[in-house]
Amino acid sequence: MTYLFWSTPISWYNIIALTPIMSKTKHLVCTFYGVMPDMKSYLKTKLRGHRLTAVETTIDKQSCLNAETEILGVFVDSQVTAKIITALPKLKLIVTLSTGYDHIDLAAAKKRKIPVCNVPTYGENTVAQHALSLILALSRKLFPAVKRVKESVYDYHGLKGFDLKGRTIGIIGTGHIGIHLIEMLQGLSVTVLAFDVFPNKSLEKKGFKYVTLNEIYKKSDIISLHVPLLPSTHHLIDKKEIKKMKKGVYIINTARGGLINSEALVWGLETGQVAGAGLDVLESEDIIESPERLFTQTMNASRIKTNLMDNILIDHPATIVTPHSAFNSTEALQRIYDVTINNIKSFENGLTENDVTKPPKKS
Ligand code: NAD
């Protein structure tokens, strides 16, 4: 796309002179799924000139896809499968309104040389704040306390919490979000231990110490996960790992549901090995969000079992589960949409940014 700027008023002469350039301008067909209602008009304004369709629903809820789509925009709740990529023969770019991209079949996109652009750093403080909220809420039994008062029971018995002061908090993943959480924890008189496959020792001056995963499990009173979901991190926390943890540990997950084996966590909670969990993500959250998926896609026994376990986790008295809303602040949403629009504009100018199909650039 060509952008035109001029400081003098536009005359008929200008318009005639510019016609050949403007006629080259390609109005791309952009289809967005999972767009927040209050962000639709912003997207339309910023992508003016393109043929934009922006809907709130997920991609699988569409009875048919627009085969003319050249730019596909999705949120994490839309699974962009190989089948969907094949059904869009004109697709040139996929943009995701998120950091995580495990909902997109990268191999299928790569095969068609379609860049997949994410928003790498919109919400480090936002998601860290949500993780901290879950820690604070669990430590003071805030959710059952509020619920009780709302139900007209004004009684503190059975609501004994614990002090964070003096506790050890284990952070797995010291990327953008993990490090922000570490910074936020500094005012709470806690000891922070961390593990990362690529430790950056210079970060330790922020007030934590890198240790092994086993040490995290052995010493932490609270463990918070901040790693991406990859084949290597799938079920990072399973029964074996929970058994290694301190009895009465609290587990926080604002990263991805697949990092924890839901069945193992239910086991941990039922046996008392895990005292509580704060979860913003669940392994089968796609089914929880849209239960009809149980009937519309190929379901195997293991997925159905995971869904059952997730429902137990939701109802469990020792958990707080939020609906994948850690990203959802006014400021973070603005950043998500601005970076996504920029990803599209860069692509139009031949400078693809934040393409996760490419190896990261060395700094
Ligand atoms: P990031 O890429 O900045 O950091 C991830 C860190 O994890 C990196 O330092 C990496 O080295 C480390 N890592 C990778 N594999 C690991 C492993 N096996 N063990 C230990 N460390 C490992 O990512 P981020 O911005 O901090 O986000 C973390 C995750 O949070 C994202 O991948 C995304 O899935 C999730 N997220 C969730 C929400 C939400 O709304 N709940 C919002 C944004 C991001």
PDB file of N, CA and C in Angstrom, residues 222-283:
ATOM      1  N   ILE A 222       4.701 -21.159  46.733  1.00  0.00           N
ATOM      2  CA  ILE A 222       3.809 -20.801  45.616  1.00  0.00           C
ATOM      3  C   ILE A 222       4.640 -20.916  44.341  1.00  0.00           C
ATOM      4  N   ILE A 223       4.060 -21.526  43.300  1.00  0.00           N
ATOM      5  CA  ILE A 223       4.777 -21.651  42.018  1.00  0.00           C
ATOM      6  C   ILE A 223       3.914 -20.997  40.934  1.00  0.00           C
ATOM      7  N   SER A 224       4.525 -20.099  40.173  1.00  0.00           N
ATOM      8  CA  SER A 224       3.771 -19.413  39.123  1.00  0.00           C
ATOM      9  C   SER A 224       4.414 -19.681  37.759  1.00  0.00           C
ATOM     10  N   LEU A 225       3.586 -20.050  36.774  1.00  0.00           N
ATOM     11  CA  LEU A 225       4.101 -20.455  35.455  1.00  0.00           C
ATOM     12  C   LEU A 225       4.027 -19.319  34.437  1.00  0.00           C
ATOM     13  N   HIS A 226       5.145 -19.094  33.736  1.00  0.00           N
ATOM     14  CA  HIS A 226       5.202 -18.016  32.724  1.00  0.00           C
ATOM     15  C   HIS A 226       6.019 -18.451  31.517  1.00  0.00           C
ATOM     16  N   VAL A 227       5.733 -19.669  31.027  1.00  0.00           N
ATOM     17  CA  VAL A 227       6.443 -20.177  29.852  1.00  0.00           C
ATOM     18  C   VAL A 227       5.427 -20.425  28.736  1.00  0.00           C
ATOM     19  N   PRO A 228       5.890 -20.429  27.484  1.00  0.00           N
ATOM     20  CA  PRO A 228       4.948 -20.702  26.399  1.00  0.00           C
ATOM     21  C   PRO A 228       4.569 -22.180  26.358  1.00  0.00           C
ATOM     22  N   LEU A 229       3.453 -22.477  25.718  1.00  0.00           N
ATOM     23  CA  LEU A 229       3.077 -23.882  25.521  1.00  0.00           C
ATOM     24  C   LEU A 229       3.764 -24.381  24.252  1.00  0.00           C
ATOM     25  N   LEU A 230       4.671 -25.315  24.441  1.00  0.00           N
ATOM     26  CA  LEU A 230       5.430 -25.909  23.335  1.00  0.00           C
ATOM     27  C   LEU A 230       5.381 -27.421  23.542  1.00  0.00           C
ATOM     28  N   PRO A 231       5.757 -28.208  22.540  1.00  0.00           N
ATOM     29  CA  PRO A 231       5.801 -29.659  22.812  1.00  0.00           C
ATOM     30  C   PRO A 231       6.646 -29.958  24.054  1.00  0.00           C
ATOM     31  N   SER A 232       7.722 -29.192  24.266  1.00  0.00           N
ATOM     32  CA  SER A 232       8.605 -29.443  25.413  1.00  0.00           C
ATOM     33  C   SER A 232       8.013 -28.987  26.742  1.00  0.00           C
ATOM     34  N   THR A 233       7.004 -28.112  26.717  1.00  0.00           N
ATOM     35  CA  THR A 233       6.429 -27.641  27.987  1.00  0.00           C
ATOM     36  C   THR A 233       5.035 -28.231  28.245  1.00  0.00           C
ATOM     37  N   HIS A 234       4.527 -29.035  27.294  1.00  0.00           N
ATOM     38  CA  HIS A 234       3.214 -29.656  27.501  1.00  0.00           C
ATOM     39  C   HIS A 234       3.268 -30.542  28.748  1.00  0.00           C
ATOM     40  N   HIS A 235       2.340 -30.355  29.652  1.00  0.00           N
ATOM     41  CA  HIS A 235       2.304 -31.085  30.929  1.00  0.00           C
ATOM     42  C   HIS A 235       3.629 -30.954  31.700  1.00  0.00           C
ATOM     43  N   LEU A 236       4.183 -29.756  31.655  1.00  0.00           N
ATOM     44  CA  LEU A 236       5.376 -29.447  32.453  1.00  0.00           C
ATOM     45  C   LEU A 236       5.121 -29.814  33.915  1.00  0.00           C
ATOM     46  N   ILE A 237       3.885 -29.560  34.356  1.00  0.00           N
ATOM     47  CA  ILE A 237       3.483 -29.936  35.715  1.00  0.00           C
ATOM     48  C   ILE A 237       2.547 -31.135  35.608  1.00  0.00           C
ATOM     49  N   ASP A 238       3.093 -32.284  35.969  1.00  0.00           N
ATOM     50  CA  ASP A 238       2.319 -33.529  35.965  1.00  0.00           C
ATOM     51  C   ASP A 238       2.374 -34.108  37.388  1.00  0.00           C
ATOM     52  N   LYS A 239       1.808 -35.285  37.555  1.00  0.00           N
ATOM     53  CA  LYS A 239       1.762 -35.876  38.901  1.00  0.00           C
ATOM     54  C   LYS A 239       3.166 -36.012  39.501  1.00  0.00           C
ATOM     55  N   LYS A 240       4.124 -36.411  38.642  1.00  0.00           N
ATOM     56  CA  LYS A 240       5.503 -36.616  39.099  1.00  0.00           C
ATOM     57  C   LYS A 240       6.066 -35.311  39.693  1.00  0.00           C
ATOM     58  N   GLU A 241       5.817 -34.201  39.021  1.00  0.00           N
ATOM     59  CA  GLU A 241       6.334 -32.911  39.481  1.00  0.00           C
ATOM     60  C   GLU A 241       5.596 -32.471  40.751  1.00  0.00           C
ATOM     61  N   ILE A 242       4.273 -32.687  40.773  1.00  0.00           N
ATOM     62  CA  ILE A 242       3.488 -32.275  41.949  1.00  0.00           C
ATOM     63  C   ILE A 242       3.973 -33.042  43.190  1.00  0.00           C
ATOM     64  N   LYS A 243       4.336 -34.306  42.978  1.00  0.00           N
ATOM     65  CA  LYS A 243       4.838 -35.113  44.107  1.00  0.00           C
ATOM     66  C   LYS A 243       6.139 -34.543  44.654  1.00  0.00           C
ATOM     67  N   LYS A 244       6.927 -33.885  43.785  1.00  0.00           N
ATOM     68  CA  LYS A 244       8.213 -33.313  44.228  1.00  0.00           C
ATOM     69  C   LYS A 244       8.013 -32.005  44.992  1.00  0.00           C
ATOM     70  N   MET A 245       6.818 -31.409  44.881  1.00  0.00           N
ATOM     71  CA  MET A 245       6.588 -30.086  45.474  1.00  0.00           C
ATOM     72  C   MET A 245       6.378 -30.189  46.982  1.00  0.00           C
ATOM     73  N   LYS A 246       6.538 -29.038  47.644  1.00  0.00           N
ATOM     74  CA  LYS A 246       6.290 -28.933  49.085  1.00  0.00           C
ATOM     75  C   LYS A 246       4.826 -29.256  49.350  1.00  0.00           C
ATOM     76  N   LYS A 247       4.535 -29.986  50.380  1.00  0.00           N
ATOM     77  CA  LYS A 247       3.120 -30.270  50.678  1.00  0.00           C
ATOM     78  C   LYS A 247       2.410 -28.950  51.002  1.00  0.00           C
ATOM     79  N   GLY A 248       1.261 -28.751  50.410  1.00  0.00           N
ATOM     80  CA  GLY A 248       0.517 -27.513  50.649  1.00  0.00           C
ATOM     81  C   GLY A 248       0.918 -26.370  49.723  1.00  0.00           C
ATOM     82  N   VAL A 249       1.557 -26.718  48.601  1.00  0.00           N
ATOM     83  CA  VAL A 249       1.974 -25.702  47.639  1.00  0.00           C
ATOM     84  C   VAL A 249       0.746 -25.065  46.960  1.00  0.00           C
ATOM     85  N   TYR A 250       0.919 -23.826  46.525  1.00  0.00           N
ATOM     86  CA  TYR A 250      -0.112 -23.163  45.700  1.00  0.00           C
ATOM     87  C   TYR A 250       0.449 -23.036  44.290  1.00  0.00           C
ATOM     88  N   ILE A 251      -0.389 -23.305  43.294  1.00  0.00           N
ATOM     89  CA  ILE A 251       0.075 -23.232  41.894  1.00  0.00           C
ATOM     90  C   ILE A 251      -0.732 -22.164  41.151  1.00  0.00           C
ATOM     91  N   ILE A 252       0.003 -21.304  40.450  1.00  0.00           N
ATOM     92  CA  ILE A 252      -0.631 -20.223  39.688  1.00  0.00           C
ATOM     93  C   ILE A 252      -0.315 -20.448  38.209  1.00  0.00           C
ATOM     94  N   ASN A 253      -1.332 -20.397  37.365  1.00  0.00           N
ATOM     95  CA  ASN A 253      -1.078 -20.529  35.921  1.00  0.00           C
ATOM     96  C   ASN A 253      -1.851 -19.464  35.144  1.00  0.00           C
ATOM     97  N   THR A 254      -1.091 -18.489  34.634  1.00  0.00           N
ATOM     98  CA  THR A 254      -1.717 -17.482  33.753  1.00  0.00           C
ATOM     99  C   THR A 254      -1.140 -17.620  32.344  1.00  0.00           C
ATOM    100  N   ALA A 255      -0.400 -18.720  32.095  1.00  0.00           N
ATOM    101  CA  ALA A 255       0.263 -18.864  30.788  1.00  0.00           C
ATOM    102  C   ALA A 255      -0.624 -19.652  29.813  1.00  0.00           C
ATOM    103  N   ARG A 256      -0.571 -20.968  29.882  1.00  0.00           N
ATOM    104  CA  ARG A 256      -1.423 -21.786  29.014  1.00  0.00           C
ATOM    105  C   ARG A 256      -1.864 -23.027  29.775  1.00  0.00           C
ATOM    106  N   GLY A 257      -3.127 -23.453  29.541  1.00  0.00           N
ATOM    107  CA  GLY A 257      -3.693 -24.583  30.265  1.00  0.00           C
ATOM    108  C   GLY A 257      -2.884 -25.853  30.093  1.00  0.00           C
ATOM    109  N   GLY A 258      -2.386 -26.083  28.873  1.00  0.00           N
ATOM    110  CA  GLY A 258      -1.670 -27.320  28.563  1.00  0.00           C
ATOM    111  C   GLY A 258      -0.369 -27.508  29.324  1.00  0.00           C
ATOM    112  N   LEU A 259       0.057 -26.484  30.070  1.00  0.00           N
ATOM    113  CA  LEU A 259       1.288 -26.629  30.863  1.00  0.00           C
ATOM    114  C   LEU A 259       1.072 -27.553  32.058  1.00  0.00           C
ATOM    115  N   ILE A 260      -0.199 -27.646  32.497  1.00  0.00           N
ATOM    116  CA  ILE A 260      -0.503 -28.487  33.667  1.00  0.00           C
ATOM    117  C   ILE A 260      -1.438 -29.609  33.236  1.00  0.00           C
ATOM    118  N   ASN A 261      -1.139 -30.812  33.670  1.00  0.00           N
ATOM    119  CA  ASN A 261      -2.059 -31.917  33.459  1.00  0.00           C
ATOM    120  C   ASN A 261      -3.203 -31.745  34.474  1.00  0.00           C
ATOM    121  N   SER A 262      -4.381 -31.412  33.965  1.00  0.00           N
ATOM    122  CA  SER A 262      -5.523 -31.110  34.846  1.00  0.00           C
ATOM    123  C   SER A 262      -5.822 -32.255  35.808  1.00  0.00           C
ATOM    124  N   GLU A 263      -5.696 -33.481  35.306  1.00  0.00           N
ATOM    125  CA  GLU A 263      -5.993 -34.644  36.149  1.00  0.00           C
ATOM    126  C   GLU A 263      -5.013 -34.701  37.321  1.00  0.00           C
ATOM    127  N   ALA A 264      -3.745 -34.406  37.041  1.00  0.00           N
ATOM    128  CA  ALA A 264      -2.726 -34.424  38.099  1.00  0.00           C
ATOM    129  C   ALA A 264      -3.014 -33.333  39.126  1.00  0.00           C
ATOM    130  N   LEU A 265      -3.497 -32.174  38.652  1.00  0.00           N
ATOM    131  CA  LEU A 265      -3.787 -31.088  39.598  1.00  0.00           C
ATOM    132  C   LEU A 265      -4.986 -31.447  40.483  1.00  0.00           C
ATOM    133  N   VAL A 266      -5.985 -32.088  39.886  1.00  0.00           N
ATOM    134  CA  VAL A 266      -7.131 -32.532  40.695  1.00  0.00           C
ATOM    135  C   VAL A 266      -6.631 -33.509  41.765  1.00  0.00           C
ATOM    136  N   TRP A 267      -5.748 -34.407  41.341  1.00  0.00           N
ATOM    137  CA  TRP A 267      -5.171 -35.366  42.301  1.00  0.00           C
ATOM    138  C   TRP A 267      -4.459 -34.604  43.427  1.00  0.00           C
ATOM    139  N   GLY A 268      -3.655 -33.627  43.058  1.00  0.00           N
ATOM    140  CA  GLY A 268      -2.902 -32.850  44.052  1.00  0.00           C
ATOM    141  C   GLY A 268      -3.830 -32.160  45.036  1.00  0.00           C
ATOM    142  N   LEU A 269      -4.908 -31.586  44.548  1.00  0.00           N
ATOM    143  CA  LEU A 269      -5.854 -30.868  45.415  1.00  0.00           C
ATOM    144  C   LEU A 269      -6.604 -31.839  46.331  1.00  0.00           C
ATOM    145  N   GLU A 270      -6.974 -32.974  45.761  1.00  0.00           N
ATOM    146  CA  GLU A 270      -7.746 -33.960  46.534  1.00  0.00           C
ATOM    147  C   GLU A 270      -6.911 -34.592  47.636  1.00  0.00           C
ATOM    148  N   THR A 271      -5.602 -34.751  47.393  1.00  0.00           N
ATOM    149  CA  THR A 271      -4.753 -35.396  48.396  1.00  0.00           C
ATOM    150  C   THR A 271      -4.183 -34.371  49.390  1.00  0.00           C
ATOM    151  N   GLY A 272      -4.364 -33.082  49.097  1.00  0.00           N
ATOM    152  CA  GLY A 272      -3.817 -32.057  49.990  1.00  0.00           C
ATOM    153  C   GLY A 272      -2.373 -31.702  49.668  1.00  0.00           C
ATOM    154  N   GLN A 273      -1.785 -32.408  48.683  1.00  0.00           N
ATOM    155  CA  GLN A 273      -0.423 -32.064  48.261  1.00  0.00           C
ATOM    156  C   GLN A 273      -0.404 -30.624  47.742  1.00  0.00           C
ATOM    157  N   VAL A 274      -1.485 -30.232  47.045  1.00  0.00           N
ATOM    158  CA  VAL A 274      -1.643 -28.853  46.567  1.00  0.00           C
ATOM    159  C   VAL A 274      -2.740 -28.209  47.416  1.00  0.00           C
ATOM    160  N   ALA A 275      -2.405 -27.049  48.022  1.00  0.00           N
ATOM    161  CA  ALA A 275      -3.400 -26.402  48.898  1.00  0.00           C
ATOM    162  C   ALA A 275      -4.384 -25.550  48.104  1.00  0.00           C
ATOM    163  N   GLY A 276      -3.938 -25.075  46.953  1.00  0.00           N
ATOM    164  CA  GLY A 276      -4.836 -24.225  46.170  1.00  0.00           C
ATOM    165  C   GLY A 276      -4.232 -23.909  44.828  1.00  0.00           C
ATOM    166  N   ALA A 277      -5.076 -23.434  43.922  1.00  0.00           N
ATOM    167  CA  ALA A 277      -4.570 -23.077  42.592  1.00  0.00           C
ATOM    168  C   ALA A 277      -5.316 -21.858  42.070  1.00  0.00           C
ATOM    169  N   GLY A 278      -4.559 -20.975  41.437  1.00  0.00           N
ATOM    170  CA  GLY A 278      -5.138 -19.804  40.772  1.00  0.00           C
ATOM    171  C   GLY A 278      -4.897 -19.970  39.294  1.00  0.00           C
ATOM    172  N   LEU A 279      -5.975 -20.173  38.540  1.00  0.00           N
ATOM    173  CA  LEU A 279      -5.817 -20.538  37.125  1.00  0.00           C
ATOM    174  C   LEU A 279      -6.569 -19.567  36.221  1.00  0.00           C
ATOM    175  N   ASP A 280      -5.840 -18.960  35.314  1.00  0.00           N
ATOM    176  CA  ASP A 280      -6.514 -18.119  34.314  1.00  0.00           C
ATOM    177  C   ASP A 280      -6.702 -18.898  33.014  1.00  0.00           C
ATOM    178  N   VAL A 281      -6.104 -20.070  32.952  1.00  0.00           N
ATOM    179  CA  VAL A 281      -6.150 -20.881  31.731  1.00  0.00           C
ATOM    180  C   VAL A 281      -6.377 -22.338  32.126  1.00  0.00           C
ATOM    181  N   LEU A 282      -7.085 -23.062  31.259  1.00  0.00           N
ATOM    182  CA  LEU A 282      -7.370 -24.467  31.518  1.00  0.00           C
ATOM    183  C   LEU A 282      -7.081 -25.261  30.244  1.00  0.00           C
ATOM    184  N   GLU A 283      -6.731 -26.538  30.451  1.00  0.00           N
ATOM    185  CA  GLU A 283      -6.376 -27.372  29.299  1.00  0.00           C
ATOM    186  C   GLU A 283      -7.477 -27.430  28.248  1.00  0.00           C
TER     187      GLU A 283
END
